Short mmCIF file of C-alpha atoms and ligand atoms in Angstrom, two decimals:
data_model
loop_
_atom_site.label_atom_id
_atom_site.label_comp_id
_atom_site.label_asym_id
_atom_site.label_seq_id
_atom_site.Cartn_x
_atom_site.Cartn_y
_atom_site.Cartn_z
CA MET Z 1 61.51 114.88 108.81
CA THR Z 2 64.38 117.34 108.32
CA TYR Z 3 65.36 119.23 105.17
CA HIS Z 4 68.94 120.14 104.28
CA THR Z 5 70.31 122.40 101.61
CA ALA Z 6 73.71 123.79 100.52
CA PRO Z 7 75.02 125.69 97.46
CA TRP Z 8 75.56 122.28 95.78
CA ILE Z 9 74.17 118.78 96.40
CA TYR Z 10 76.19 115.81 95.08
CA PRO Z 11 73.86 112.79 94.84
CA ILE Z 12 76.86 110.94 93.21
CA THR Z 13 74.70 108.71 90.99
CA SER Z 14 73.28 111.81 89.25
CA PRO Z 15 74.81 115.19 88.36
CA PRO Z 16 75.46 117.88 91.02
CA MET Z 17 72.38 119.95 91.81
CA LYS Z 18 72.51 123.68 92.56
CA ASP Z 19 70.72 124.61 95.81
CA GLY Z 20 69.18 121.13 95.98
CA ILE Z 21 67.26 119.99 99.06
CA VAL Z 22 67.54 116.59 100.74
CA ALA Z 23 64.63 115.40 102.90
CA ILE Z 24 65.53 112.84 105.56
CA ASP Z 25 63.23 111.08 108.03
CA ASP Z 26 64.04 110.41 111.68
CA LYS Z 27 65.55 107.02 110.78
CA GLY Z 28 68.08 108.68 108.44
CA ARG Z 29 66.25 107.55 105.32
CA ILE Z 30 66.03 109.89 102.32
CA THR Z 31 62.44 110.60 101.33
CA ALA Z 32 63.12 113.19 98.63
CA VAL Z 33 65.91 114.93 96.73
CA LEU Z 34 64.44 118.18 95.41
CA ASP Z 35 65.88 120.21 92.55
CA PRO Z 36 64.73 123.87 92.52
CA ALA Z 37 65.48 123.99 88.78
CA SER Z 38 62.92 121.24 88.07
CA PRO Z 39 59.56 122.39 86.61
CA THR Z 40 57.76 120.18 89.18
CA PHE Z 41 59.61 121.68 92.17
CA THR Z 42 57.55 122.70 95.19
CA ALA Z 43 59.29 124.12 98.23
CA PRO Z 44 58.92 121.99 101.40
CA ALA Z 45 56.56 123.26 104.11
CA THR Z 46 59.44 123.52 106.60
CA ALA Z 47 62.39 125.77 105.74
CA PRO Z 48 65.49 123.64 105.02
CA GLU Z 49 68.55 123.84 107.25
CA LYS Z 50 71.27 125.70 105.33
CA HIS Z 51 74.81 124.32 105.19
CA ASP Z 52 78.00 125.69 103.64
CA GLY Z 53 79.89 123.94 100.86
CA ILE Z 54 78.44 120.81 99.29
CA LEU Z 55 76.35 117.93 100.64
CA ILE Z 56 77.43 114.36 99.92
CA PRO Z 57 76.55 110.86 101.19
CA GLY Z 58 78.69 109.25 103.91
CA PHE Z 59 82.12 107.90 102.95
CA ILE Z 60 82.93 104.19 102.60
CA ASN Z 61 86.28 102.99 103.92
CA THR Z 62 86.98 99.73 102.09
CA HIS Z 63 90.21 98.81 103.85
CA CYS Z 64 90.99 99.15 107.54
CA HIS Z 65 92.40 97.08 110.41
CA LEU Z 66 90.53 98.57 113.37
CA GLU Z 67 92.04 95.99 115.76
CA LEU Z 68 95.52 97.51 115.24
CA SER Z 69 94.46 100.99 116.39
CA HIS Z 70 96.52 100.85 119.59
CA LEU Z 71 99.70 100.67 117.48
CA VAL Z 72 99.38 104.27 116.28
CA GLY Z 73 102.81 105.84 115.78
CA LYS Z 74 104.71 102.66 116.77
CA SER Z 75 106.22 101.77 113.38
CA GLN Z 76 108.49 104.37 111.80
CA THR Z 77 107.70 105.74 108.35
CA GLY Z 78 109.57 104.95 105.15
CA LYS Z 79 110.97 101.56 106.21
CA THR Z 80 109.41 99.64 103.25
CA LEU Z 81 106.92 96.79 103.55
CA LEU Z 82 108.89 93.86 104.93
CA PRO Z 83 110.45 95.64 107.93
CA PHE Z 84 107.01 97.18 108.49
CA LEU Z 85 105.31 93.75 108.56
CA ILE Z 86 107.88 92.46 111.03
CA ASP Z 87 107.07 95.46 113.26
CA VAL Z 88 103.34 94.77 113.09
CA ILE Z 89 103.67 91.06 113.81
CA SER Z 90 106.12 91.54 116.68
CA MET Z 91 104.45 94.56 118.33
CA ARG Z 92 100.96 93.18 118.82
CA GLU Z 93 101.33 92.26 122.50
CA THR Z 94 99.59 95.04 124.44
CA ALA Z 95 97.28 95.12 127.46
CA GLN Z 96 93.74 94.19 126.42
CA GLU Z 97 92.23 97.35 127.98
CA ALA Z 98 94.47 99.53 125.82
CA ILE Z 99 93.52 97.55 122.70
CA ASP Z 100 89.80 97.81 123.50
CA ALA Z 101 89.98 101.53 124.29
CA ALA Z 102 91.77 102.29 121.00
CA ILE Z 103 89.20 100.31 118.99
CA GLU Z 104 86.33 102.18 120.63
CA LYS Z 105 88.00 105.57 120.14
CA HIS Z 106 88.80 105.12 116.47
CA ASP Z 107 85.41 103.59 115.60
CA ALA Z 108 83.87 106.78 117.02
CA TYR Z 109 86.46 108.91 115.18
CA MET Z 110 85.69 107.29 111.83
CA TRP Z 111 81.96 107.98 112.33
CA GLU Z 112 82.72 111.61 113.17
CA GLN Z 113 84.87 111.82 110.02
CA GLY Z 114 81.84 110.88 107.93
CA ILE Z 115 82.59 107.19 107.42
CA GLN Z 116 79.39 105.17 107.04
CA ALA Z 117 80.76 101.69 106.40
CA VAL Z 118 84.11 99.95 106.75
CA GLY Z 119 85.64 96.87 105.15
CA ASP Z 120 87.70 95.74 108.13
CA ILE Z 121 90.44 93.14 108.17
CA CYS Z 122 90.57 91.13 111.39
CA ASN Z 123 92.78 88.34 112.69
CA LYS Z 124 91.22 88.48 116.15
CA LEU Z 125 87.89 88.99 117.90
CA ASP Z 126 88.87 92.24 119.61
CA THR Z 127 86.66 94.42 117.40
CA ALA Z 128 83.48 92.29 117.62
CA PRO Z 129 81.85 94.01 120.65
CA VAL Z 130 82.32 97.51 119.15
CA LYS Z 131 81.05 96.40 115.73
CA LYS Z 132 77.85 95.05 117.26
CA LYS Z 133 76.83 98.46 118.64
CA SER Z 134 78.61 100.87 116.27
CA ASN Z 135 76.81 103.43 114.09
CA ILE Z 136 79.17 102.26 111.35
CA ARG Z 137 78.23 99.22 109.25
CA TYR Z 138 81.14 96.77 109.11
CA TYR Z 139 82.14 94.13 106.59
CA SER Z 140 84.60 92.01 108.58
CA PHE Z 141 87.19 90.31 106.43
CA VAL Z 142 88.52 87.53 108.66
CA GLU Z 143 92.03 87.25 107.35
CA MET Z 144 93.94 83.98 107.22
CA PHE Z 145 97.61 83.25 106.51
CA ASP Z 146 100.12 80.44 107.04
CA PHE Z 147 103.26 81.92 105.38
CA MET Z 148 102.66 79.59 102.41
CA GLN Z 149 103.38 76.52 104.56
CA PRO Z 150 100.95 73.74 103.53
CA ASP Z 151 101.71 71.83 106.74
CA ARG Z 152 100.51 74.83 108.78
CA ALA Z 153 97.29 75.35 106.80
CA GLU Z 154 95.03 73.19 108.98
CA ALA Z 155 96.10 74.69 112.30
CA SER Z 156 95.97 78.20 110.88
CA TYR Z 157 92.48 77.64 109.51
CA ASP Z 158 91.19 76.19 112.79
CA GLY Z 159 92.42 79.26 114.69
CA TYR Z 160 90.90 81.77 112.29
CA LYS Z 161 87.66 79.78 111.97
CA THR Z 162 87.01 80.62 115.63
CA VAL Z 163 87.52 84.31 114.79
CA TYR Z 164 85.19 83.99 111.81
CA ASP Z 165 82.48 82.33 113.93
CA GLY Z 166 82.68 85.01 116.62
CA GLN Z 167 82.89 88.10 114.40
CA SER Z 168 79.91 90.38 114.04
CA GLY Z 169 77.82 89.47 110.98
CA ALA Z 170 74.36 89.67 109.45
CA LEU Z 171 72.56 89.36 112.81
CA ASP Z 172 73.96 92.78 113.80
CA GLY Z 173 73.34 94.36 110.39
CA ASN Z 174 76.98 93.73 109.48
CA ALA Z 175 78.61 91.18 107.15
CA LYS Z 176 81.67 88.92 107.18
CA SER Z 177 83.75 86.62 105.04
CA ALA Z 178 87.03 84.70 105.18
CA VAL Z 179 89.88 86.23 103.16
CA PRO Z 180 93.48 85.42 102.27
CA HIS Z 181 96.05 87.96 103.58
CA ALA Z 182 98.30 88.33 100.52
CA PRO Z 183 99.64 86.25 97.62
CA TYR Z 184 102.87 85.54 99.53
CA THR Z 185 101.34 84.32 102.82
CA VAL Z 186 98.69 81.75 101.83
CA SER Z 187 99.30 78.10 100.91
CA ASN Z 188 97.16 76.26 98.38
CA PRO Z 189 95.32 74.15 101.00
CA LEU Z 190 94.53 77.30 103.00
CA TYR Z 191 93.04 78.93 99.88
CA GLU Z 192 90.81 75.86 99.56
CA HIS Z 193 89.60 76.21 103.15
CA ILE Z 194 88.87 79.91 102.65
CA ASN Z 195 86.95 79.29 99.44
CA ALA Z 196 84.91 76.51 101.06
CA LEU Z 197 83.98 78.64 104.09
CA ASN Z 198 82.58 81.42 101.87
CA ASP Z 199 79.48 79.64 100.63
CA GLY Z 200 77.30 82.65 99.74
CA ASN Z 201 77.68 85.82 97.71
CA GLU Z 202 80.44 87.27 99.87
CA THR Z 203 82.90 90.03 99.08
CA VAL Z 204 86.53 89.08 99.74
CA SER Z 205 89.75 91.10 99.72
CA LEU Z 206 93.47 90.59 99.25
CA HIS Z 207 96.54 92.77 99.93
CA ASN Z 208 98.14 92.97 96.51
CA GLN Z 209 101.42 94.10 94.92
CA GLU Z 210 102.49 96.50 97.62
CA THR Z 211 106.25 96.18 97.24
CA ILE Z 212 108.75 95.29 94.50
CA ALA Z 213 109.98 92.26 96.46
CA GLU Z 214 106.49 90.73 96.32
CA ASP Z 215 106.44 90.56 92.53
CA GLN Z 216 110.08 89.51 92.51
CA LEU Z 217 109.27 86.42 94.61
CA PHE Z 218 106.71 85.24 92.05
CA LEU Z 219 108.76 86.29 89.03
CA THR Z 220 112.10 84.73 89.94
CA GLY Z 221 111.81 83.13 93.39
CA ASP Z 222 114.39 85.36 95.03
CA GLY Z 223 114.76 88.78 96.62
CA ASP Z 224 114.03 90.21 100.06
CA PHE Z 225 111.25 87.75 100.81
CA LEU Z 226 113.69 84.88 101.36
CA PRO Z 227 115.18 86.25 104.63
CA PHE Z 228 111.67 87.42 105.62
CA PHE Z 229 110.32 83.88 105.38
CA LYS Z 230 113.33 82.47 107.15
CA GLY Z 231 112.76 84.90 110.03
CA PHE Z 232 109.35 83.32 110.60
CA GLY Z 233 110.75 79.79 110.44
CA ALA Z 234 109.12 79.22 107.04
CA THR Z 235 110.79 77.57 104.07
CA LEU Z 236 110.11 78.06 100.38
CA ASP Z 237 111.31 74.58 99.42
CA HIS Z 238 107.95 73.65 97.92
CA PHE Z 239 107.47 77.00 96.18
CA SER Z 240 108.24 77.57 92.51
CA PRO Z 241 108.00 81.02 90.90
CA ILE Z 242 105.48 81.50 88.08
CA GLY Z 243 107.40 84.09 86.06
CA LYS Z 244 104.62 86.65 86.58
CA GLY Z 245 103.56 89.19 89.22
CA SER Z 246 101.95 88.08 92.48
CA ILE Z 247 98.37 88.87 91.41
CA PHE Z 248 98.55 86.15 88.74
CA HIS Z 249 99.29 83.56 91.43
CA ALA Z 250 96.37 84.79 93.55
CA LEU Z 251 93.98 84.58 90.59
CA GLU Z 252 94.83 80.89 90.22
CA HIS Z 253 93.67 80.19 93.79
CA MET Z 254 90.93 82.67 94.69
CA ASP Z 255 87.26 82.09 93.79
CA PRO Z 256 86.29 84.08 90.67
CA ALA Z 257 82.61 83.96 91.73
CA LYS Z 258 83.27 86.25 94.72
CA ARG Z 259 83.20 90.02 94.53
CA THR Z 260 86.88 90.84 95.08
CA ILE Z 261 88.68 93.90 96.41
CA PHE Z 262 92.37 94.07 95.59
CA VAL Z 263 94.07 96.36 98.08
CA HIS Z 264 97.06 98.71 97.54
CA ASN Z 265 98.01 97.64 94.00
CA THR Z 266 100.94 100.03 94.06
CA LEU Z 267 102.77 98.04 91.39
CA THR Z 268 99.85 96.55 89.48
CA THR Z 269 100.19 96.87 85.71
CA ALA Z 270 97.56 97.25 82.98
CA GLU Z 271 97.98 93.55 82.19
CA GLY Z 272 97.33 92.61 85.82
CA ILE Z 273 94.21 94.78 85.93
CA ARG Z 274 92.88 93.39 82.64
CA THR Z 275 93.50 89.78 83.68
CA ALA Z 276 91.75 90.24 87.02
CA GLU Z 277 88.80 92.01 85.39
CA ALA Z 278 88.40 89.15 82.88
CA TRP Z 279 88.72 86.57 85.70
CA GLY Z 280 86.14 88.05 88.11
CA GLN Z 281 82.51 87.04 87.61
CA ASN Z 282 80.90 89.27 90.24
CA GLY Z 283 82.78 92.55 90.24
CA ILE Z 284 86.42 93.52 90.80
CA PHE Z 285 87.29 96.57 92.91
CA TRP Z 286 90.66 98.23 93.50
CA ALA Z 287 91.11 99.81 96.93
CA THR Z 288 93.75 102.46 97.24
CA CYS Z 289 95.21 103.51 100.62
CA PRO Z 290 97.48 106.39 99.57
CA ASN Z 291 98.55 107.57 103.02
CA ALA Z 292 99.58 104.02 104.00
CA ASN Z 293 101.51 103.68 100.74
CA LEU Z 294 103.35 106.90 101.50
CA TYR Z 295 103.85 105.90 105.16
CA ILE Z 296 105.40 102.52 104.31
CA GLU Z 297 106.95 102.76 100.85
CA ASN Z 298 106.85 106.42 99.77
CA ARG Z 299 105.11 105.40 96.59
CA LEU Z 300 101.61 105.72 95.12
CA PRO Z 301 99.80 103.62 92.50
CA ARG Z 302 99.52 104.96 88.94
CA TYR Z 303 95.85 105.93 89.04
CA ASP Z 304 95.85 106.88 85.36
CA VAL Z 305 96.53 103.23 84.46
CA PHE Z 306 93.50 102.07 86.47
CA ILE Z 307 91.30 104.76 84.93
CA ALA Z 308 92.43 103.85 81.41
CA GLU Z 309 91.42 100.24 82.12
CA GLY Z 310 87.97 101.31 83.41
CA ALA Z 311 88.80 99.81 86.84
CA LYS Z 312 86.45 100.55 89.74
CA MET Z 313 88.50 102.27 92.42
CA THR Z 314 87.64 102.51 96.12
CA VAL Z 315 89.42 104.19 99.03
CA GLY Z 316 90.75 102.77 102.30
CA THR Z 317 92.61 104.12 105.29
CA ASP Z 318 94.49 100.91 106.15
CA SER Z 319 95.41 100.76 109.86
CA LEU Z 320 96.93 103.17 112.35
CA THR Z 321 100.16 101.16 112.15
CA SER Z 322 100.65 102.75 108.72
CA ASN Z 323 98.59 105.93 108.83
CA TRP Z 324 98.31 109.08 110.90
CA GLN Z 325 94.50 108.93 111.15
CA LEU Z 326 91.51 106.92 109.88
CA SER Z 327 89.89 109.51 107.62
CA ILE Z 328 88.72 109.11 104.04
CA LEU Z 329 88.91 112.89 103.53
CA GLU Z 330 92.64 112.75 104.38
CA GLU Z 331 93.10 110.01 101.74
CA LEU Z 332 91.30 112.15 99.14
CA ARG Z 333 93.38 115.17 100.12
CA THR Z 334 96.55 113.17 99.50
CA ILE Z 335 95.35 111.95 96.10
CA SER Z 336 94.31 115.50 95.11
CA ARG Z 337 97.74 116.75 96.10
CA PHE Z 338 99.93 114.16 94.38
CA GLN Z 339 97.82 113.21 91.34
CA SER Z 340 95.96 116.45 90.82
CA TYR Z 341 94.77 115.48 87.32
CA LEU Z 342 92.05 113.37 88.96
CA PRO Z 343 88.67 115.17 88.84
CA PHE Z 344 86.95 115.96 92.14
CA GLU Z 345 83.81 114.05 91.16
CA THR Z 346 85.86 110.95 90.34
CA LEU Z 347 87.36 110.98 93.82
CA LEU Z 348 83.91 111.33 95.41
CA THR Z 349 82.69 108.35 93.37
CA TRP Z 350 85.62 106.23 94.59
CA ALA Z 351 84.96 107.22 98.21
CA THR Z 352 81.18 106.65 98.19
CA ILE Z 353 79.21 104.55 95.68
CA ASN Z 354 82.15 102.44 94.48
CA GLY Z 355 83.00 101.50 98.07
CA ALA Z 356 79.35 100.74 98.83
CA GLU Z 357 79.18 98.45 95.80
CA ALA Z 358 82.43 96.72 96.75
CA LEU Z 359 80.98 95.89 100.18
CA GLN Z 360 77.53 95.14 98.69
CA PHE Z 361 75.99 97.82 100.91
CA ASP Z 362 74.82 99.95 97.96
CA ASP Z 363 71.15 99.15 98.57
CA GLU Z 364 71.43 101.51 101.58
CA LEU Z 365 74.65 103.49 101.22
CA GLY Z 366 76.88 105.36 98.77
CA SER Z 367 74.54 107.90 97.11
CA LEU Z 368 71.83 110.43 97.92
CA GLU Z 369 68.82 108.56 96.53
CA VAL Z 370 65.27 108.16 97.80
CA GLY Z 371 64.97 105.05 99.97
CA LYS Z 372 68.63 104.89 101.00
CA ALA Z 373 70.02 105.82 104.44
CA PRO Z 374 73.52 106.84 103.32
CA GLY Z 375 74.35 109.50 105.94
CA LEU Z 376 74.77 113.15 105.00
CA LEU Z 377 78.02 115.10 105.09
CA ALA Z 378 78.94 118.71 104.39
CA LEU Z 379 82.29 119.27 102.69
CA THR Z 380 83.40 122.85 103.27
CA GLY Z 381 86.48 124.87 102.35
CA LEU Z 382 86.76 123.41 98.86
CA GLU Z 383 89.00 125.20 96.41
CA GLY Z 384 87.16 126.53 93.34
CA ARG Z 385 83.70 128.04 93.01
CA SER Z 386 81.60 125.48 91.13
CA PRO Z 387 81.52 121.81 90.11
CA GLU Z 388 83.69 122.71 87.08
CA ASP Z 389 86.66 123.61 89.27
CA PHE Z 390 86.02 122.27 92.81
CA ARG Z 391 89.07 120.69 94.40
CA ILE Z 392 89.93 119.25 97.80
CA GLY Z 393 92.62 121.46 99.31
CA ALA Z 394 94.42 122.05 102.60
CA GLY Z 395 91.40 123.88 104.03
CA THR Z 396 88.73 121.32 103.12
CA ARG Z 397 86.80 119.95 106.10
CA VAL Z 398 84.09 117.33 106.58
CA GLN Z 399 81.14 117.67 108.94
CA ARG Z 400 78.60 114.94 109.63
CA ILE Z 401 75.03 116.22 109.46
CA VAL Z 402 73.13 112.90 109.61
ZN1 ZN Y 501 95.98 96.28 105.15
#
């Protein structure tokens, strides 16, 4: 048993505690959270280890593509989504040893950066060996797409089904599901295959409303997506626009019984949020990947709109094709810098318990509560002196304790 204390403890699911003490057993499980201000407080027999700053549970990264880690720095910034996607699709050929080494390195880096669990998009099996032995708990979202070509759905599904079968799942303490890539890349028959393969209480995810052209395709049927499709030998002959944003199309084809994470949502409106929330029967989560949004499109979502709608936000790093590092703290730093009206505690909630709930790992992760094994991090170098005015600034650092 070890005891840890710091000037402030943030259990997340209960208010910050001054000079609180967290007791953790040798398996990483919390056995007590002690509040010195409580009338029933008794000091532990062993003196607690003292840390600077605040103590929080491990971070949850709800959107990543670990298998793309070898592409770090390959796509230039600010090119907008479609040229970026062409880069990613055309640059994937790399020696297998380099791919494997990058996956191993960045899995270890994420753990060091305090990340406890990852919702990870995969199109291949490259990450499976690392996920089986990693300290990080993975939810593998095996992503399928056929560029909205119904005649390609069967072949596409067969290929990705092999990836699904081979990905690390419950046997390794992980989880997996089949997911559609984005509203503009999945045909109706492929949606049906995906929905049929997920026959339990899975979480699924979808890249959503990341660029103006995406909504334009569904609103009017034209725009920059037409040459994009043509470039991949795909036609839109069978496609008719719905006169609404892309999320409305996705809601017609996804399974409302699945817990669903919409990712990016840079252009999602209050109406889109409200419609999705009313549609979902088992929880809707909104993952934001601010550094990737800035990397690709120089644009961030309007977080105030999501907050006004009571939406549950989570945080993701996306991949190293569109980010400088895989660190949840760096995402929070970006949000604090560009939308500084967001309270510190709100950001911590997004990055911990909300993410754990989205991945259905909240029985173990996401908050400092007795019985959970959520990891323990020290955040140091915060701006401000107390919970009333703490802020993540340029000097804020994360250190993994457990
Ligand atoms: Zn992504």
